[in-house]
XYZ file of C-alpha atoms in Angstrom:
660
model
C -62.636 -88.759 81.551
C -61.783 -85.923 79.426
C -59.404 -83.094 80.638
C -61.043 -79.606 81.592
C -58.507 -77.463 79.819
C -60.876 -73.491 81.504
C -57.969 -72.276 83.266
C -56.387 -68.619 84.604
C -55.008 -66.175 82.710
C -52.080 -66.604 85.329
C -52.396 -69.902 85.560
C -51.119 -70.482 81.951
C -48.964 -67.840 81.602
C -46.701 -69.397 84.355
C -46.327 -71.764 81.190
C -43.693 -69.745 79.443
C -40.399 -70.458 79.891
C -37.096 -68.080 79.600
C -35.701 -67.547 75.744
C -39.462 -69.480 74.391
C -40.331 -68.332 70.716
C -44.055 -67.001 71.595
C -46.497 -65.801 68.504
C -49.726 -63.987 69.189
C -52.816 -63.434 67.162
C -54.346 -60.106 65.910
C -54.640 -57.368 63.436
C -54.051 -53.742 63.510
C -56.959 -53.603 66.280
C -58.647 -56.171 65.891
C -59.008 -59.904 67.572
C -56.337 -59.520 70.245
C -55.970 -61.809 73.303
C -55.490 -58.713 75.340
C -56.207 -60.861 78.918
C -52.705 -62.820 77.952
C -50.680 -60.117 76.579
C -51.699 -58.211 79.920
C -51.100 -61.829 82.265
C -47.558 -62.023 80.561
C -46.786 -58.195 81.305
C -48.070 -58.738 84.636
C -46.357 -61.667 85.127
C -42.882 -59.586 84.019
C -42.947 -56.917 85.671
C -43.733 -58.501 89.126
C -41.075 -61.465 88.246
C -38.715 -60.331 85.612
C -39.589 -63.572 84.232
C -39.741 -65.343 81.271
C -36.855 -62.992 79.929
C -35.607 -63.773 76.324
C -38.616 -64.176 74.540
C -38.339 -64.676 70.749
C -41.720 -62.847 69.593
C -43.174 -63.269 65.537
C -46.246 -61.835 64.751
C -47.729 -60.724 60.924
C -49.725 -57.843 61.528
C -49.440 -55.100 64.543
C -51.808 -55.899 66.711
C -52.340 -52.914 69.212
C -53.396 -49.405 69.876
C -49.551 -47.808 69.287
C -50.087 -46.864 72.757
C -49.103 -49.494 74.619
C -52.116 -52.032 74.390
C -51.934 -55.391 72.716
C -47.905 -56.229 71.696
C -46.826 -52.807 73.282
C -47.714 -54.058 76.497
C -43.910 -56.417 75.658
C -41.768 -53.585 75.757
C -40.503 -54.222 78.978
C -36.724 -54.366 79.195
C -35.655 -57.973 78.822
C -38.328 -59.381 78.423
C -38.071 -59.930 74.459
C -34.639 -60.556 73.111
C -35.810 -61.051 69.803
C -38.317 -59.715 67.175
C -39.912 -61.148 64.122
C -42.366 -59.050 62.581
C -44.180 -57.416 59.613
C -45.780 -53.900 61.639
C -43.489 -52.328 64.407
C -45.585 -49.512 64.235
C -48.238 -50.515 66.563
C -45.694 -51.201 69.277
C -43.562 -48.009 69.123
C -41.348 -48.530 72.512
C -40.209 -52.411 70.498
C -39.805 -50.714 67.646
C -37.203 -47.846 69.430
C -35.869 -50.753 71.237
C -35.242 -52.203 67.716
C -33.865 -49.518 66.534
C -31.433 -48.596 69.922
C -29.692 -52.340 69.214
C -31.397 -53.431 72.597
C -32.813 -55.984 70.704
C -32.666 -58.223 67.505
C -35.586 -58.036 64.993
C -36.380 -58.664 61.137
C -38.736 -56.872 59.409
C -40.390 -59.684 56.838
C -43.772 -59.322 54.795
C -46.772 -59.943 56.428
C -47.689 -62.717 54.079
C -44.626 -64.640 54.368
C -44.724 -64.515 58.563
C -48.471 -65.947 57.447
C -47.463 -68.940 55.135
C -44.703 -69.790 57.592
C -46.677 -71.004 60.150
C -47.959 -73.509 57.890
C -44.510 -74.678 56.972
C -43.497 -74.709 60.424
C -46.802 -76.725 61.253
C -46.081 -78.945 58.895
C -42.465 -79.748 59.961
C -40.849 -77.975 56.551
C -37.312 -75.997 57.062
C -39.265 -72.574 55.512
C -40.692 -71.229 52.636
C -39.662 -70.443 49.110
C -41.260 -67.168 48.058
C -40.804 -64.371 45.534
C -41.948 -62.010 47.687
C -39.482 -59.401 48.585
C -37.062 -59.862 45.844
C -35.469 -56.151 44.592
C -36.644 -54.788 48.181
C -34.763 -54.510 51.909
C -36.554 -57.665 52.313
C -33.236 -59.235 49.275
C -30.237 -60.450 51.338
C -28.753 -58.426 48.250
C -30.233 -54.810 50.471
C -30.098 -55.784 54.065
C -32.086 -59.371 54.226
C -35.366 -58.168 56.120
C -32.569 -56.950 59.217
C -33.435 -54.082 61.264
C -30.355 -53.441 63.334
C -26.776 -53.667 63.344
C -27.282 -56.218 66.191
C -29.459 -58.600 64.072
C -26.243 -60.701 61.868
C -28.124 -64.362 62.054
C -29.203 -64.789 57.895
C -32.868 -66.136 57.628
C -33.720 -65.100 54.438
C -31.485 -66.302 51.570
C -31.451 -66.005 47.669
C -31.546 -68.791 45.734
C -31.822 -70.137 41.992
C -34.220 -72.663 41.091
C -34.408 -73.719 37.304
C -32.519 -70.640 36.342
C -35.008 -68.238 38.599
C -34.349 -66.070 42.003
C -36.166 -66.903 44.776
C -36.008 -65.976 48.211
C -35.925 -68.535 50.746
C -37.516 -67.746 54.153
C -36.145 -69.722 57.267
C -38.962 -71.368 59.708
C -38.924 -70.311 63.630
C -40.197 -73.079 66.118
C -42.671 -71.918 67.688
C -42.974 -72.723 70.961
C -46.267 -70.484 72.160
C -49.180 -69.768 70.547
C -51.062 -67.080 71.807
C -54.756 -66.843 69.652
C -57.762 -65.862 70.010
C -61.866 -67.254 69.831
C -65.344 -66.647 70.904
C -66.430 -69.905 72.252
C -64.510 -73.195 73.641
C -65.955 -76.466 75.059
C -64.316 -77.615 78.260
C -62.351 -79.613 75.573
C -61.400 -76.620 74.202
C -62.912 -76.693 70.554
C -62.870 -73.380 69.273
C -65.693 -71.133 67.161
C -65.219 -67.584 66.289
C -68.890 -66.577 65.433
C -68.459 -62.979 67.196
C -65.051 -62.371 65.844
C -64.616 -59.888 62.723
C -61.937 -62.570 61.675
C -60.320 -65.573 61.906
C -56.177 -64.657 61.118
C -53.618 -66.992 61.624
C -55.230 -68.731 64.774
C -55.730 -72.379 62.912
C -52.342 -72.740 61.541
C -50.320 -70.926 64.929
C -51.926 -73.220 67.049
C -50.966 -75.910 64.869
C -47.358 -74.378 64.773
C -47.034 -74.333 67.981
C -48.617 -78.057 68.897
C -46.470 -79.888 66.529
C -43.375 -78.754 67.872
C -43.849 -79.625 71.748
C -45.535 -76.205 72.307
C -48.425 -74.765 74.287
C -51.444 -73.559 72.601
C -53.358 -70.975 74.551
C -56.995 -69.607 73.464
C -58.502 -66.166 74.684
C -62.241 -66.376 74.682
C -65.446 -64.952 75.535
C -67.332 -67.769 76.911
C -67.616 -71.623 77.851
C -69.929 -73.888 76.066
C -71.045 -77.234 76.561
C -69.903 -79.903 75.483
C -71.546 -81.122 72.210
C -72.517 -77.762 71.828
C -70.861 -76.586 68.977
C -71.023 -77.916 65.270
C -68.213 -80.105 63.747
C -68.214 -77.443 60.748
C -68.280 -74.335 63.079
C -65.516 -75.126 65.154
C -62.475 -73.494 63.081
C -59.597 -74.685 65.700
C -59.977 -78.352 67.036
C -59.139 -78.994 70.678
C -56.637 -81.418 70.362
C -54.512 -78.340 69.369
C -55.321 -76.421 72.509
C -53.518 -76.344 75.823
C -55.632 -74.117 77.524
C -58.239 -71.862 77.413
C -59.071 -68.519 79.731
C -61.628 -66.772 79.472
C -61.149 -62.871 79.055
C -63.340 -60.170 80.842
C -65.777 -58.308 78.511
C -63.303 -55.433 77.921
C -59.870 -57.426 77.611
C -62.283 -59.189 74.721
C -63.804 -55.794 72.354
C -63.869 -56.896 69.028
C -61.535 -54.102 68.869
C -60.494 -51.188 70.659
C -62.588 -48.617 69.324
C -65.237 -51.232 69.077
C -66.967 -53.392 71.604
C -69.245 -55.854 69.468
C -70.390 -54.850 65.972
C -72.728 -58.046 64.844
C -72.673 -56.981 61.120
C -68.789 -57.103 61.371
C -68.985 -60.785 62.702
C -71.235 -61.702 59.687
C -74.341 -62.024 62.281
C -76.217 -59.847 60.162
C -76.657 -57.796 56.858
C -77.325 -54.059 57.408
C -77.605 -51.146 55.451
C -75.105 -49.673 53.791
C -76.884 -46.968 52.198
C -76.296 -44.392 54.730
C -72.931 -43.957 54.143
C -71.505 -40.376 54.954
C -70.347 -38.413 51.529
C -66.663 -37.445 51.621
C -65.928 -33.799 51.688
C -64.727 -32.545 48.451
C -60.965 -32.242 49.603
C -57.356 -33.695 48.752
C -58.200 -37.202 50.128
C -61.137 -37.373 48.579
C -59.488 -36.023 45.056
C -57.304 -38.606 45.062
C -59.214 -41.244 45.522
C -62.168 -40.150 42.770
C -58.741 -40.775 40.797
C -57.748 -43.746 41.984
C -61.408 -44.647 41.229
C -60.795 -44.523 37.636
C -58.775 -47.398 37.715
C -61.192 -49.633 39.574
C -61.090 -53.003 37.262
C -65.008 -53.741 36.545
C -65.961 -57.319 37.943
C -62.475 -56.979 39.404
C -60.974 -58.205 42.937
C -59.284 -55.435 44.868
C -57.276 -54.594 47.761
C -56.893 -51.163 49.348
C -54.331 -50.186 52.425
C -54.677 -48.296 55.108
C -55.065 -43.506 54.482
C -55.600 -42.625 51.621
C -56.911 -45.593 49.650
C -59.294 -46.330 52.236
C -61.586 -43.655 50.850
C -61.960 -45.372 47.614
C -63.967 -47.611 49.194
C -66.667 -44.641 50.177
C -66.113 -43.620 46.454
C -67.455 -46.493 45.722
C -70.812 -46.562 47.250
C -71.286 -42.661 46.352
C -70.761 -43.608 42.171
C -73.003 -46.649 42.938
C -70.628 -49.248 41.665
C -69.792 -51.542 44.651
C -72.056 -54.300 43.049
C -69.349 -54.162 40.198
C -65.989 -54.704 42.131
C -65.252 -56.952 44.934
C -63.283 -55.413 47.715
C -61.053 -57.860 50.069
C -58.536 -57.107 52.951
C -55.425 -59.037 53.899
C -56.846 -59.868 56.847
C -59.099 -62.508 55.017
C -62.558 -60.029 54.235
C -64.156 -60.371 50.818
C -66.604 -58.380 49.540
C -68.860 -56.055 51.262
C -68.063 -52.959 52.652
C -64.380 -52.557 53.877
C -64.304 -51.051 57.228
C -62.181 -48.254 58.170
C -60.239 -46.967 61.357
C -60.578 -49.459 64.339
C -61.698 -51.755 62.428
C -59.584 -51.662 59.158
C -58.938 -55.295 58.536
C -62.823 -56.265 58.362
C -66.082 -55.610 56.220
C -69.191 -55.229 56.451
C -71.876 -57.585 54.869
C -69.166 -59.555 53.986
C -69.528 -62.570 51.407
C -66.557 -64.933 53.047
C -64.107 -64.392 55.862
C -61.164 -66.370 55.124
C -57.569 -67.439 57.116
C -55.473 -65.231 56.642
C -52.693 -66.963 54.799
C -55.523 -68.688 52.560
C -55.497 -64.730 51.672
C -51.998 -64.595 51.044
C -51.619 -67.636 48.579
C -54.510 -65.772 46.461
C -53.079 -62.765 46.681
C -49.064 -64.495 45.915
C -50.658 -66.349 43.110
C -51.809 -62.600 41.095
C -55.058 -62.926 42.520
C -55.745 -59.086 42.734
C -56.725 -57.705 39.794
C -55.798 -54.387 41.537
C -54.721 -52.975 44.637
C -54.444 -48.957 45.929
C -51.821 -48.369 48.359
C -50.683 -45.813 49.827
C -46.759 -44.456 49.577
C -44.944 -41.928 52.258
C -41.747 -41.731 49.457
C -41.070 -42.347 45.912
C -38.146 -41.305 43.979
C -37.665 -40.805 40.034
C -37.201 -45.283 39.356
C -40.994 -45.632 41.000
C -39.580 -47.653 44.292
C -41.807 -46.620 47.113
C -40.870 -46.656 50.735
C -44.095 -47.061 52.931
C -41.354 -49.371 55.918
C -39.000 -47.115 57.636
C -39.598 -43.510 57.227
C -39.695 -39.925 59.185
C -37.180 -41.818 61.786
C -38.980 -44.241 62.821
C -39.581 -48.126 62.435
C -43.008 -48.515 60.586
C -42.736 -51.994 59.023
C -43.902 -53.094 55.781
C -46.590 -54.905 56.907
C -48.367 -57.228 53.886
C -47.249 -53.744 51.609
C -44.646 -56.140 49.348
C -46.885 -59.127 49.028
C -49.729 -57.047 47.494
C -47.806 -54.428 45.863
C -45.897 -56.983 43.915
C -48.264 -59.310 42.922
C -51.138 -57.481 41.874
C -52.056 -56.719 37.944
C -52.110 -53.235 38.422
C -51.205 -51.311 41.073
C -52.127 -47.603 42.203
C -49.819 -45.736 45.061
C -52.088 -42.663 46.382
C -51.367 -39.894 48.583
C -51.035 -36.569 49.336
C -47.716 -34.915 47.129
C -46.171 -33.279 50.132
C -47.154 -34.131 53.675
C -46.772 -31.991 57.339
C -49.569 -29.348 56.828
C -50.750 -29.622 53.141
C -53.989 -27.420 52.693
C -55.364 -26.745 49.477
C -58.966 -25.391 48.008
C -60.730 -26.439 45.065
C -63.171 -23.605 43.581
C -64.707 -23.434 40.395
C -63.122 -26.683 39.681
C -59.702 -25.263 39.750
C -57.105 -26.743 42.217
C -55.233 -24.237 44.650
C -52.421 -24.966 47.002
C -53.411 -22.633 50.317
C -50.273 -23.935 52.507
C -47.728 -26.293 51.072
C -47.063 -29.195 52.721
C -43.340 -29.444 55.094
C -42.006 -32.540 53.542
C -41.567 -34.033 50.451
C -42.507 -37.002 48.941
C -40.928 -37.259 46.317
C -37.227 -37.655 47.035
C -33.896 -38.303 45.551
C -33.605 -42.019 47.048
C -35.953 -43.715 49.237
C -34.536 -44.369 52.487
C -35.823 -47.819 52.392
C -36.969 -49.885 49.553
C -40.457 -51.158 49.617
C -41.318 -51.320 46.537
C -38.898 -51.468 43.541
C -40.099 -50.045 40.248
C -37.481 -50.977 38.102
C -38.173 -54.701 38.958
C -41.865 -53.870 38.453
C -40.695 -52.104 34.752
C -39.390 -56.022 34.241
C -42.445 -57.507 34.893
C -44.632 -55.047 33.224
C -46.683 -54.297 35.673
C -48.237 -51.501 35.451
C -48.104 -49.184 38.241
C -49.563 -45.174 38.738
C -48.903 -42.799 41.656
C -51.856 -40.435 42.518
C -51.983 -37.542 44.090
C -54.588 -34.252 44.605
C -52.708 -32.710 41.751
C -50.934 -35.176 39.840
C -50.486 -38.288 38.224
C -47.452 -40.007 37.411
C -46.629 -43.336 35.243
C -44.047 -45.785 35.768
C -42.150 -46.369 32.489
C -38.986 -47.987 31.424
C -37.017 -44.182 31.623
C -38.611 -43.669 35.383
C -41.880 -41.422 36.476
C -43.214 -39.720 34.099
C -45.763 -36.941 34.708
C -48.751 -38.095 32.819
C -51.883 -35.945 34.479
C -52.313 -32.371 36.509
C -55.236 -31.490 38.159
C -56.631 -28.017 36.427
C -55.188 -24.884 38.218
C -51.795 -26.415 38.760
C -48.917 -24.829 37.426
C -46.168 -27.820 36.462
C -42.958 -25.755 37.376
C -44.924 -23.624 40.320
C -46.833 -26.420 42.233
C -45.163 -30.135 41.147
C -41.600 -29.592 39.903
C -40.486 -27.007 42.297
C -41.014 -29.582 44.763
C -39.707 -32.903 43.945
C -36.029 -34.075 44.455
C -35.785 -35.130 40.907
C -37.232 -34.114 37.295
C -40.043 -36.631 36.569
C -40.317 -37.372 32.871
C -42.245 -34.418 31.106
C -43.593 -35.581 27.743
C -47.405 -34.412 27.082
C -49.346 -34.611 30.713
C -52.975 -34.072 29.620
C -55.787 -32.447 32.357
C -56.810 -34.824 35.391
C -60.233 -35.254 34.567
C -62.492 -32.587 35.174
C -65.028 -34.642 36.783
C -62.611 -35.451 39.755
C -63.435 -31.627 41.038
C -66.484 -30.748 41.326
C -68.905 -31.560 43.941
C -71.464 -34.016 42.641
C -71.714 -37.350 41.409
C -69.077 -38.120 37.969
C -71.642 -40.990 36.646
C -68.355 -43.279 36.885
C -70.359 -46.782 36.471
C -70.188 -45.309 32.522
C -66.493 -45.564 32.137
C -66.537 -48.691 34.712
C -69.301 -50.309 32.636
C -67.712 -49.198 28.874
C -71.376 -47.992 28.779
C -69.933 -45.147 25.923
C -68.400 -47.526 24.077
C -70.689 -47.687 20.910
C -70.876 -43.674 20.685
C -67.089 -44.006 20.004
C -67.476 -45.788 16.777
C -68.834 -44.452 13.804
C -69.137 -45.520 10.058
C -68.400 -42.952 7.544
C -70.667 -44.925 4.605
C -70.477 -42.668 2.002
C -66.412 -43.080 2.367
C -66.648 -46.466 3.882
C -64.217 -45.476 6.953
C -64.843 -46.804 10.025
C -63.986 -43.910 12.901
C -62.943 -45.357 16.253
C -62.559 -42.409 18.723
C -60.705 -43.953 21.718
C -59.882 -40.479 23.156
C -59.324 -40.346 27.109
C -60.847 -44.508 26.747
C -58.839 -46.647 29.351
C -58.464 -50.314 28.853
C -58.030 -52.087 32.690
C -58.223 -55.588 31.883
C -59.033 -57.901 28.832
C -62.319 -57.314 29.126
C -62.618 -54.085 28.255
C -60.367 -55.192 25.386
C -62.652 -58.104 24.460
C -65.988 -55.224 24.895
C -64.320 -52.733 22.271
C -63.344 -55.937 20.019
C -67.099 -57.260 19.928
C -68.189 -53.602 19.516
C -65.963 -52.632 16.212
C -66.782 -56.251 14.633
C -70.353 -55.392 15.020
C -69.731 -51.836 13.124
C -67.667 -53.755 10.351
C -70.472 -56.565 9.538
C -73.722 -53.974 9.296
C -70.774 -51.839 6.722
C -71.031 -54.983 5.055
C -67.813 -54.774 3.359
C -63.858 -54.093 4.348
C -63.606 -51.019 6.032
C -60.840 -48.437 6.071
C -60.573 -47.981 10.031
C -58.772 -44.204 11.420
C -58.521 -44.843 15.455
C -58.082 -41.516 17.795
C -55.901 -43.218 20.843
C -55.182 -39.926 22.308
C -55.117 -39.353 26.204
C -55.662 -43.628 25.276
C -54.603 -45.552 28.134
C -53.500 -48.993 27.965
C -52.614 -51.209 31.045
C -48.635 -52.497 30.832
C -49.059 -56.206 30.593
C -51.881 -55.581 28.158
C -50.293 -54.506 24.585
C -49.746 -58.502 23.497
C -53.568 -58.863 23.746
C -54.098 -56.086 22.294
C -51.324 -55.911 18.595
C -53.100 -59.443 18.704
C -56.520 -57.995 19.058
C -55.538 -55.034 15.981
C -54.183 -58.113 13.978
C -57.310 -59.977 14.032
C -59.258 -57.027 12.772
C -56.859 -56.272 9.897
C -57.264 -59.946 8.563
C -60.837 -60.054 8.887
C -62.201 -56.590 8.737
C -59.900 -53.682 7.643
C -58.856 -52.921 3.810
C -56.415 -50.388 5.522
C -55.539 -48.871 8.868
C -54.175 -46.031 10.853
C -53.904 -44.845 14.256
C -52.690 -41.590 15.509
C -51.780 -40.580 19.316
C -50.122 -37.371 20.640
C -48.161 -39.363 23.445
C -44.931 -40.487 21.937
C -44.618 -43.168 24.994
C -47.299 -44.489 23.448
C -46.542 -44.495 19.882
C -43.664 -46.156 20.862
C -45.493 -49.094 22.958
C -47.955 -49.912 20.373
C -45.263 -50.092 17.432
C -42.915 -52.704 19.215
C -45.865 -55.153 20.169
C -47.761 -54.488 16.436
C -44.026 -54.802 15.058
C -43.526 -58.647 17.086
C -46.454 -59.268 15.567
C -45.545 -59.103 12.076
C -47.867 -56.300 11.693
C -47.291 -52.738 10.099
C -47.334 -49.706 13.008
C -48.764 -46.685 11.034
C -49.341 -45.039 14.293
C -48.946 -41.076 13.800
C -48.610 -38.256 15.698
C -51.345 -36.101 13.985
C -54.686 -37.330 13.099
C -53.876 -34.905 9.468
C -51.385 -37.198 9.103
C -52.915 -40.460 9.769
C -55.952 -39.341 7.342
C -53.169 -38.383 4.753
C -51.822 -41.850 4.976
C -55.023 -43.248 4.454
C -55.764 -41.448 1.209
C -52.441 -42.455 0.276
C -52.667 -46.734 0.831
C -56.578 -47.217 0.259
C -56.407 -50.045 -1.350
C -59.735 -50.149 -3.106
C -59.749 -53.783 -4.360
C -59.144 -54.805 -0.562
C -62.907 -53.271 -0.381
C -64.639 -57.025 -0.651
C -67.516 -58.447 1.305
C -66.912 -60.229 4.104
C -67.100 -63.563 3.352
C -69.828 -65.600 5.890
C -66.882 -67.936 7.124
C -65.184 -64.765 8.594
C -68.478 -63.572 9.748
C -69.170 -66.456 11.860
C -65.382 -67.268 13.369
C -65.451 -63.357 14.715
């Protein structure tokens, strides 16, 4: 006879012992087993037991005002916390800062993947995530206070490479949440916005001899759930608790939304346009970095606006937005529903999404920034006297193919006005974000440079780029004075070479036609042939080569023009304002090498940016190609006139043409 596993919340919580290791599910405000948290709080307040628990969790799970894991703040209930986010449980964070409990702030993806290690009986996890940040044992080992002394992060070397080894902590109790359960404890998630790590958490507790308590909305009969709909099998579940509706909200702001649950698809054309303020300026400029047909992650805060801008510019079909919580595609939700998506293509488990992220699956991410210093280091985890936590920031920022940090230039009372396409600072923010040294290093600028990771920093008044020499000012908003509005409000002096104006379209309250940039619709107009002089002019001024497919389209456009010429051409390329992602310089040099070998008689290029000239010369020289990168157009054309080799103007052979 099968056991009926349905019991009350109080009966389930009575099974927790002193000093147990407890893990719980939830993401920000979604999918939180509120009834279980409330019952645990009630038992402790009424009886003073269980004491000394260790809490392990990934993302924050609460409203920052006392709900969710915020209920577990009572003195003596917790003795240790291992979490990616402390901001959602401020009283627990305060206890950690006051040295009342031990604590570790690990990357969200690491904790998520550690559940699987626990389930498999493995001692821990090898990962490069966290190297050169505060998580690295050389910089604190993720400990949040002096009371915490045990090392759970170790620096190791494997085949000459540095890795971090994260020690797995065995789990005694798992709180998970689903929609439906049958009496045997089989769980389905049909009305949940996300599945998170429930399966891995349940397996980790079960295989350690612990208990798994599942909160659900309803009980269904045996045999009702189809096998493929069961996301957590009953063999892993010890207790099922049916929650009251108020304790099983989809999130704290939404009782239930069928579109977020993926049960229906809804029209999204009516999304409200953002007002033209500092948030929209930042989102618009960041949107220029979106890779065509790329996979993108957006952080909370200023980056969320990119989703709205993408919808307004009708480019949503050409990018795939994702969340670390497991949503793929659709329109990312914000506010209390952050982490979920309307009309998502797929929902996968959180640990699987971090596998994808850590392996380099993200083409781009846009994340917030609380502090930034001259080396390009960014702090989002501990600032303003508060322990917020890193969340998934470290996993995402270290492994995305390109990174955009987005936020206002100053904080606390900043007010701007946009008039006639010009930005005016009405009231400056009270707090500086660009500081001498970040309070805590959540992102290492030098480590990104070491790995040739493209990184820019977008604000409402200017844009910086990470270089090997530090932060460089590359763009300035119209109406902004560099000395008065930028340098005067920084604690360090950035590199200032040849900053250009930010795109004027950003500051007009009308659509920007961003789709033309994203899909390179104007490439053909940038390539023209002067047949009489046999000169091919390639105007890449202001063009941005984001991903390799952009380069492929440029190469095909140039080859097509050369074939029409019927002979080798003399190419003059304008690289003024041209941007090339840091990890594409070698590929770009390879394209030039190919064109010179097959289509060019002579070639010369010019760029006012000394940094770009240097990078291109390095990449071309590495491939044995004469660089010929000049500062001015006149110099480039003069060089072309003195080196033109008429003998090289021969017809392109059919073999060469077919090879292209």
